[in-house]
């Protein structure tokens, strides 16, 4: 196993609910380490803080304490907890992918455009982007009739498959997966699994949350269990 890719150290995150004058400690002193090439799983009850960890890594949330060291291929060691926006934008474009638990889609962008855009922004040409888009949408068995439609009206499973396709088509160096199989049937789960395995062979490192423990344990090399915002290593 390779060197350290991601090191979360003493991470804490508190939310203040102003209207209720209340504070919620979502994460307390969390430590987590991922080496290059690993697939690390996070498990725990609903509300225990799993998504908050991934969102801090992707910087959807700003942590309030702690460090998130990411060893970037292009930029060297970066503390994601403090890095400026332009660094985060760069890493999201070229190195770190994220499949969110709930898909928010951009209005007036078709399924095909969403996936193609993800490839284009990495600097590839249009022909390559188009080929990769077709390959991905075909792999996830998104109905051809939907390719040029707007995802706003897609079913939950269709949105999710599109979301995964969009993240995976970039072959990111680090892929964050927040319950990517939650509303999928068995056949679609298999499709996700095949792609995860393919990406792992190509060197993608993954940090993922799955409610389907059997699915997760068939893939992951290590697991962290979180309980009310704190970790117990399994
Ligand atoms: N933006 C936010 N504002 C206020 N509280 C939040 C916010 N995001 C998360 N929380 C709170 O932080 C805690 C952890 O939430 P989180 O989404 O990380 O849980 P989870 O483990 O992913 O749960 P689930 O399995 O249901 O997805 C919860 O109590 C949640 O209500
Ligand atoms: Mg969650």
mmCIF file of C-alpha atoms and ligand atoms in Angstrom:
data_model
loop_
_atom_site.group_PDB
_atom_site.id
_atom_site.type_symbol
_atom_site.label_atom_id
_atom_site.label_comp_id
_atom_site.label_asym_id
_atom_site.label_seq_id
_atom_site.Cartn_x
_atom_site.Cartn_y
_atom_site.Cartn_z
ATOM 1 C CA UNK A 1 0.000 0.000 0.000
ATOM 2 C CA UNK A 2 1.247 3.457 -0.920
ATOM 3 C CA UNK A 3 1.815 6.644 0.987
ATOM 4 C CA UNK A 4 -0.714 8.755 2.806
ATOM 5 C CA UNK A 5 -3.177 10.567 0.541
ATOM 6 C CA UNK A 6 -5.577 12.040 3.080
ATOM 7 C CA UNK A 7 -5.056 12.708 6.772
ATOM 8 C CA UNK A 8 -7.872 14.143 8.827
ATOM 9 C CA UNK A 9 -6.542 15.310 12.174
ATOM 10 C CA UNK A 10 -8.597 16.412 15.180
ATOM 11 C CA UNK A 11 -11.454 17.550 12.997
ATOM 12 C CA UNK A 12 -14.400 19.200 14.721
ATOM 13 C CA UNK A 13 -17.488 20.764 13.240
ATOM 14 C CA UNK A 14 -20.207 22.597 15.097
ATOM 15 C CA UNK A 15 -23.393 24.011 13.660
ATOM 16 C CA UNK A 16 -25.140 26.945 15.245
ATOM 17 C CA UNK A 17 -28.885 27.035 14.856
ATOM 18 C CA UNK A 18 -29.425 30.741 15.340
ATOM 19 C CA UNK A 19 -33.179 30.700 15.417
ATOM 20 C CA UNK A 20 -33.080 28.185 18.263
ATOM 21 C CA UNK A 21 -29.990 29.570 19.970
ATOM 22 C CA UNK A 22 -28.558 26.071 19.924
ATOM 23 C CA UNK A 23 -25.295 24.414 18.919
ATOM 24 C CA UNK A 24 -24.943 20.985 17.389
ATOM 25 C CA UNK A 25 -21.585 19.224 17.549
ATOM 26 C CA UNK A 26 -21.613 17.163 14.367
ATOM 27 C CA UNK A 27 -17.962 16.063 14.651
ATOM 28 C CA UNK A 28 -15.694 15.981 17.650
ATOM 29 C CA UNK A 29 -11.960 15.360 17.327
ATOM 30 C CA UNK A 30 -12.141 13.014 14.355
ATOM 31 C CA UNK A 31 -8.957 11.390 13.007
ATOM 32 C CA UNK A 32 -8.934 9.453 9.774
ATOM 33 C CA UNK A 33 -6.183 8.346 7.440
ATOM 34 C CA UNK A 34 -6.396 7.125 3.871
ATOM 35 C CA UNK A 35 -3.443 5.775 1.938
ATOM 36 C CA UNK A 36 -3.040 5.874 -1.808
ATOM 37 C CA UNK A 37 -5.075 3.123 -3.433
ATOM 38 C CA UNK A 38 -7.198 2.329 -0.380
ATOM 39 C CA UNK A 39 -10.972 2.145 -0.203
ATOM 40 C CA UNK A 40 -11.993 3.313 3.244
ATOM 41 C CA UNK A 41 -15.564 3.029 4.471
ATOM 42 C CA UNK A 42 -17.369 5.110 7.094
ATOM 43 C CA UNK A 43 -20.330 3.604 8.910
ATOM 44 C CA UNK A 44 -22.588 4.834 11.674
ATOM 45 C CA UNK A 45 -26.167 5.681 12.514
ATOM 46 C CA UNK A 46 -28.180 8.347 10.772
ATOM 47 C CA UNK A 47 -27.141 11.757 12.055
ATOM 48 C CA UNK A 48 -23.802 10.532 13.425
ATOM 49 C CA UNK A 49 -21.765 12.864 11.209
ATOM 50 C CA UNK A 50 -20.780 10.746 8.200
ATOM 51 C CA UNK A 51 -21.814 13.188 5.480
ATOM 52 C CA UNK A 52 -20.319 16.065 7.432
ATOM 53 C CA UNK A 53 -16.881 14.435 7.162
ATOM 54 C CA UNK A 54 -17.091 14.140 3.386
ATOM 55 C CA UNK A 55 -18.439 17.667 3.100
ATOM 56 C CA UNK A 56 -15.506 19.012 5.123
ATOM 57 C CA UNK A 57 -13.074 17.170 2.831
ATOM 58 C CA UNK A 58 -14.827 18.507 -0.278
ATOM 59 C CA UNK A 59 -15.061 21.862 1.520
ATOM 60 C CA UNK A 60 -18.794 22.195 1.141
ATOM 61 C CA UNK A 61 -18.465 22.825 4.887
ATOM 62 C CA UNK A 62 -15.664 24.723 6.581
ATOM 63 C CA UNK A 63 -14.431 22.792 9.605
ATOM 64 C CA UNK A 64 -14.163 24.824 12.757
ATOM 65 C CA UNK A 65 -11.157 22.999 14.136
ATOM 66 C CA UNK A 66 -8.566 20.539 12.888
ATOM 67 C CA UNK A 67 -6.620 19.820 9.717
ATOM 68 C CA UNK A 68 -7.387 17.938 6.529
ATOM 69 C CA UNK A 69 -4.117 17.160 4.797
ATOM 70 C CA UNK A 70 -4.432 16.134 1.163
ATOM 71 C CA UNK A 71 -1.360 15.132 -0.776
ATOM 72 C CA UNK A 72 -2.095 16.649 -4.182
ATOM 73 C CA UNK A 73 -0.398 15.278 -7.266
ATOM 74 C CA UNK A 74 -0.076 18.699 -8.832
ATOM 75 C CA UNK A 75 0.101 21.013 -5.825
ATOM 76 C CA UNK A 76 1.813 19.030 -3.070
ATOM 77 C CA UNK A 77 0.543 18.910 0.507
ATOM 78 C CA UNK A 78 -2.608 21.022 0.956
ATOM 79 C CA UNK A 79 -4.624 21.647 4.105
ATOM 80 C CA UNK A 80 -8.180 21.489 2.799
ATOM 81 C CA UNK A 81 -9.446 23.083 5.996
ATOM 82 C CA UNK A 82 -7.623 26.325 5.183
ATOM 83 C CA UNK A 83 -6.812 26.322 1.468
ATOM 84 C CA UNK A 84 -8.038 29.301 -0.558
ATOM 85 C CA UNK A 85 -11.046 28.880 -2.845
ATOM 86 C CA UNK A 86 -8.996 28.801 -6.044
ATOM 87 C CA UNK A 87 -7.016 25.811 -4.752
ATOM 88 C CA UNK A 88 -10.254 24.035 -3.841
ATOM 89 C CA UNK A 89 -11.680 24.781 -7.290
ATOM 90 C CA UNK A 90 -8.539 23.406 -8.907
ATOM 91 C CA UNK A 91 -8.638 20.213 -6.839
ATOM 92 C CA UNK A 92 -12.356 19.683 -7.538
ATOM 93 C CA UNK A 93 -11.694 20.048 -11.230
ATOM 94 C CA UNK A 94 -8.665 17.785 -11.506
ATOM 95 C CA UNK A 95 -8.274 15.551 -8.487
ATOM 96 C CA UNK A 96 -11.151 15.203 -6.028
ATOM 97 C CA UNK A 97 -14.577 13.880 -7.024
ATOM 98 C CA UNK A 98 -17.709 13.777 -4.915
ATOM 99 C CA UNK A 99 -20.983 11.933 -5.244
ATOM 100 C CA UNK A 100 -23.450 13.595 -2.915
ATOM 101 C CA UNK A 101 -26.225 11.874 -1.020
ATOM 102 C CA UNK A 102 -28.819 14.165 -2.547
ATOM 103 C CA UNK A 103 -28.407 15.414 -6.104
ATOM 104 C CA UNK A 104 -28.984 19.035 -6.815
ATOM 105 C CA UNK A 105 -29.107 19.550 -10.550
ATOM 106 C CA UNK A 106 -28.415 22.608 -12.548
ATOM 107 C CA UNK A 107 -31.454 23.788 -14.435
ATOM 108 C CA UNK A 108 -31.265 23.844 -18.224
ATOM 109 C CA UNK A 109 -28.308 21.480 -18.465
ATOM 110 C CA UNK A 110 -29.038 18.118 -20.077
ATOM 111 C CA UNK A 111 -27.739 14.823 -18.754
ATOM 112 C CA UNK A 112 -25.305 14.552 -21.656
ATOM 113 C CA UNK A 113 -24.017 18.097 -21.150
ATOM 114 C CA UNK A 114 -23.453 17.507 -17.431
ATOM 115 C CA UNK A 115 -21.225 14.505 -18.004
ATOM 116 C CA UNK A 116 -19.474 16.007 -21.019
ATOM 117 C CA UNK A 117 -18.733 19.199 -19.105
ATOM 118 C CA UNK A 118 -17.032 17.175 -16.374
ATOM 119 C CA UNK A 119 -14.612 15.728 -18.934
ATOM 120 C CA UNK A 120 -14.081 18.986 -20.811
ATOM 121 C CA UNK A 121 -13.155 20.951 -17.704
ATOM 122 C CA UNK A 122 -10.208 18.599 -17.231
ATOM 123 C CA UNK A 123 -8.832 19.859 -20.522
ATOM 124 C CA UNK A 124 -9.765 16.981 -22.822
ATOM 125 C CA UNK A 125 -11.039 17.613 -26.347
ATOM 126 C CA UNK A 126 -14.671 17.455 -27.405
ATOM 127 C CA UNK A 127 -14.436 14.164 -29.246
ATOM 128 C CA UNK A 128 -12.914 12.371 -26.270
ATOM 129 C CA UNK A 129 -15.463 13.978 -23.946
ATOM 130 C CA UNK A 130 -18.323 12.853 -26.162
ATOM 131 C CA UNK A 131 -17.009 9.275 -26.347
ATOM 132 C CA UNK A 132 -16.521 9.071 -22.589
ATOM 133 C CA UNK A 133 -19.995 10.490 -21.990
ATOM 134 C CA UNK A 134 -21.613 7.875 -24.216
ATOM 135 C CA UNK A 135 -19.581 5.131 -22.557
ATOM 136 C CA UNK A 136 -20.662 6.213 -19.074
ATOM 137 C CA UNK A 137 -24.347 6.818 -19.788
ATOM 138 C CA UNK A 138 -24.477 3.472 -21.562
ATOM 139 C CA UNK A 139 -22.735 1.718 -18.690
ATOM 140 C CA UNK A 140 -25.224 3.053 -16.160
ATOM 141 C CA UNK A 141 -28.100 2.154 -18.495
ATOM 142 C CA UNK A 142 -29.621 5.573 -18.521
ATOM 143 C CA UNK A 143 -32.409 5.418 -21.141
ATOM 144 C CA UNK A 144 -31.230 6.989 -24.377
ATOM 145 C CA UNK A 145 -34.335 9.133 -24.482
ATOM 146 C CA UNK A 146 -33.141 10.867 -21.324
ATOM 147 C CA UNK A 147 -29.668 11.800 -22.500
ATOM 148 C CA UNK A 148 -30.749 15.087 -23.980
ATOM 149 C CA UNK A 149 -33.354 15.908 -21.353
ATOM 150 C CA UNK A 150 -33.101 17.883 -18.144
ATOM 151 C CA UNK A 151 -32.437 15.839 -15.002
ATOM 152 C CA UNK A 152 -34.873 17.900 -12.911
ATOM 153 C CA UNK A 153 -37.648 15.469 -13.785
ATOM 154 C CA UNK A 154 -35.559 12.292 -13.512
ATOM 155 C CA UNK A 155 -36.450 9.651 -10.931
ATOM 156 C CA UNK A 156 -34.289 9.358 -7.799
ATOM 157 C CA UNK A 157 -32.376 6.399 -9.207
ATOM 158 C CA UNK A 158 -31.851 8.081 -12.576
ATOM 159 C CA UNK A 159 -30.492 11.206 -10.892
ATOM 160 C CA UNK A 160 -28.189 9.128 -8.758
ATOM 161 C CA UNK A 161 -26.834 7.152 -11.701
ATOM 162 C CA UNK A 162 -26.210 10.400 -13.561
ATOM 163 C CA UNK A 163 -24.500 11.855 -10.522
ATOM 164 C CA UNK A 164 -22.193 8.849 -10.259
ATOM 165 C CA UNK A 165 -21.481 8.915 -13.993
ATOM 166 C CA UNK A 166 -20.535 12.567 -13.788
ATOM 167 C CA UNK A 167 -18.116 12.010 -10.909
ATOM 168 C CA UNK A 168 -16.589 8.788 -12.205
ATOM 169 C CA UNK A 169 -16.061 9.901 -15.793
ATOM 170 C CA UNK A 170 -13.259 12.134 -14.514
ATOM 171 C CA UNK A 171 -11.389 9.188 -13.004
ATOM 172 C CA UNK A 172 -10.533 11.352 -10.008
ATOM 173 C CA UNK A 173 -7.542 10.670 -7.827
ATOM 174 C CA UNK A 174 -9.695 10.752 -4.692
ATOM 175 C CA UNK A 175 -13.390 9.939 -4.903
ATOM 176 C CA UNK A 176 -15.781 10.739 -2.058
ATOM 177 C CA UNK A 177 -18.951 8.656 -2.169
ATOM 178 C CA UNK A 178 -21.937 9.511 0.014
ATOM 179 C CA UNK A 179 -24.366 6.601 -0.190
ATOM 180 C CA UNK A 180 -24.050 6.243 -3.963
ATOM 181 C CA UNK A 181 -26.272 3.169 -4.026
ATOM 182 C CA UNK A 182 -29.028 4.332 -1.671
ATOM 183 C CA UNK A 183 -31.995 4.251 -4.031
ATOM 184 C CA UNK A 184 -30.657 1.807 -6.608
ATOM 185 C CA UNK A 185 -31.908 -1.667 -7.469
ATOM 186 C CA UNK A 186 -29.606 -4.675 -7.467
ATOM 187 C CA UNK A 187 -28.714 -4.423 -11.161
ATOM 188 C CA UNK A 188 -27.739 -0.759 -10.869
ATOM 189 C CA UNK A 189 -25.727 -1.463 -7.725
ATOM 190 C CA UNK A 190 -23.749 -4.029 -9.695
ATOM 191 C CA UNK A 191 -23.041 -1.370 -12.320
ATOM 192 C CA UNK A 192 -21.710 0.942 -9.630
ATOM 193 C CA UNK A 193 -19.593 -1.846 -8.207
ATOM 194 C CA UNK A 194 -18.016 -2.671 -11.575
ATOM 195 C CA UNK A 195 -17.062 0.966 -12.062
ATOM 196 C CA UNK A 196 -15.682 1.291 -8.526
ATOM 197 C CA UNK A 197 -13.524 -1.765 -9.104
ATOM 198 C CA UNK A 198 -12.349 -0.431 -12.444
ATOM 199 C CA UNK A 199 -11.409 2.926 -10.927
ATOM 200 C CA UNK A 200 -9.586 1.196 -8.093
ATOM 201 C CA UNK A 201 -7.538 -0.796 -10.582
ATOM 202 C CA UNK A 202 -6.673 2.475 -12.280
ATOM 203 C CA UNK A 203 -5.500 3.916 -8.973
ATOM 204 C CA UNK A 204 -8.421 5.955 -7.624
ATOM 205 C CA UNK A 205 -8.508 6.164 -3.835
ATOM 206 C CA UNK A 206 -11.948 6.144 -2.238
ATOM 207 C CA UNK A 207 -13.612 7.272 0.936
ATOM 208 C CA UNK A 208 -17.215 6.166 1.039
ATOM 209 C CA UNK A 209 -20.391 5.946 3.082
ATOM 210 C CA UNK A 210 -22.774 3.081 2.381
ATOM 211 C CA UNK A 211 -25.928 2.026 4.123
ATOM 212 C CA UNK A 212 -25.593 -1.324 2.366
ATOM 213 C CA UNK A 213 -22.871 -2.801 4.564
ATOM 214 C CA UNK A 214 -22.583 -5.982 2.549
ATOM 215 C CA UNK A 215 -21.916 -3.936 -0.574
ATOM 216 C CA UNK A 216 -19.342 -1.830 1.216
ATOM 217 C CA UNK A 217 -17.540 -4.667 2.914
ATOM 218 C CA UNK A 218 -17.136 -6.469 -0.403
ATOM 219 C CA UNK A 219 -15.081 -3.508 -1.613
ATOM 220 C CA UNK A 220 -13.409 -1.641 1.190
ATOM 221 C CA UNK A 221 -10.073 -2.283 2.772
ATOM 222 C CA UNK A 222 -10.771 -0.579 6.089
ATOM 223 C CA UNK A 223 -13.684 0.804 8.002
ATOM 224 C CA UNK A 224 -14.227 3.600 10.511
ATOM 225 C CA UNK A 225 -17.313 3.536 12.667
ATOM 226 C CA UNK A 226 -18.649 6.841 13.879
ATOM 227 C CA UNK A 227 -20.884 7.322 16.878
ATOM 228 C CA UNK A 228 -22.348 10.742 17.691
ATOM 229 C CA UNK A 229 -19.534 12.556 15.929
ATOM 230 C CA UNK A 230 -16.670 10.458 17.331
ATOM 231 C CA UNK A 231 -14.727 7.582 15.847
ATOM 232 C CA UNK A 232 -14.098 4.060 16.924
ATOM 233 C CA UNK A 233 -11.712 2.208 14.613
ATOM 234 C CA UNK A 234 -13.060 -1.211 13.678
HETATM 235 N N1 LIG B 1 -25.921 22.411 7.497
HETATM 236 C C1 LIG B 1 -26.258 21.944 8.699
HETATM 237 N N2 LIG B 1 -26.822 22.765 9.618
HETATM 238 C C2 LIG B 1 -27.163 22.315 10.845
HETATM 239 N N3 LIG B 1 -26.982 21.058 11.262
HETATM 240 C C3 LIG B 1 -26.419 20.205 10.396
HETATM 241 C C4 LIG B 1 -26.031 20.587 9.078
HETATM 242 N N4 LIG B 1 -25.505 19.520 8.444
HETATM 243 C C5 LIG B 1 -25.552 18.510 9.330
HETATM 244 N N5 LIG B 1 -26.095 18.910 10.499
HETATM 245 C C6 LIG B 1 -26.297 18.090 11.699
HETATM 246 O O1 LIG B 1 -25.095 17.402 11.973
HETATM 247 C C7 LIG B 1 -25.343 16.074 12.365
HETATM 248 C C8 LIG B 1 -24.638 15.101 11.437
HETATM 249 O O2 LIG B 1 -25.232 15.166 10.150
HETATM 250 P P1 LIG B 1 -24.743 14.266 8.923
HETATM 251 O O3 LIG B 1 -25.500 14.702 7.719
HETATM 252 O O4 LIG B 1 -23.257 14.329 8.853
HETATM 253 O O5 LIG B 1 -25.198 12.814 9.391
HETATM 254 P P2 LIG B 1 -25.084 11.407 8.619
HETATM 255 O O6 LIG B 1 -24.287 10.509 9.490
HETATM 256 O O7 LIG B 1 -24.593 11.631 7.236
HETATM 257 O O8 LIG B 1 -26.611 10.925 8.596
HETATM 258 P P3 LIG B 1 -27.423 10.099 7.465
HETATM 259 O O9 LIG B 1 -26.985 8.669 7.598
HETATM 260 O O10 LIG B 1 -28.848 10.277 7.876
HETATM 261 O O11 LIG B 1 -27.118 10.685 6.143
HETATM 262 C C9 LIG B 1 -26.857 15.903 12.381
HETATM 263 O O12 LIG B 1 -27.307 16.099 13.702
HETATM 264 C C10 LIG B 1 -27.340 17.013 11.484
HETATM 265 O O13 LIG B 1 -28.618 17.445 11.847
HETATM 266 MG MG1 LIG B 2 -25.455 11.470 5.369
#
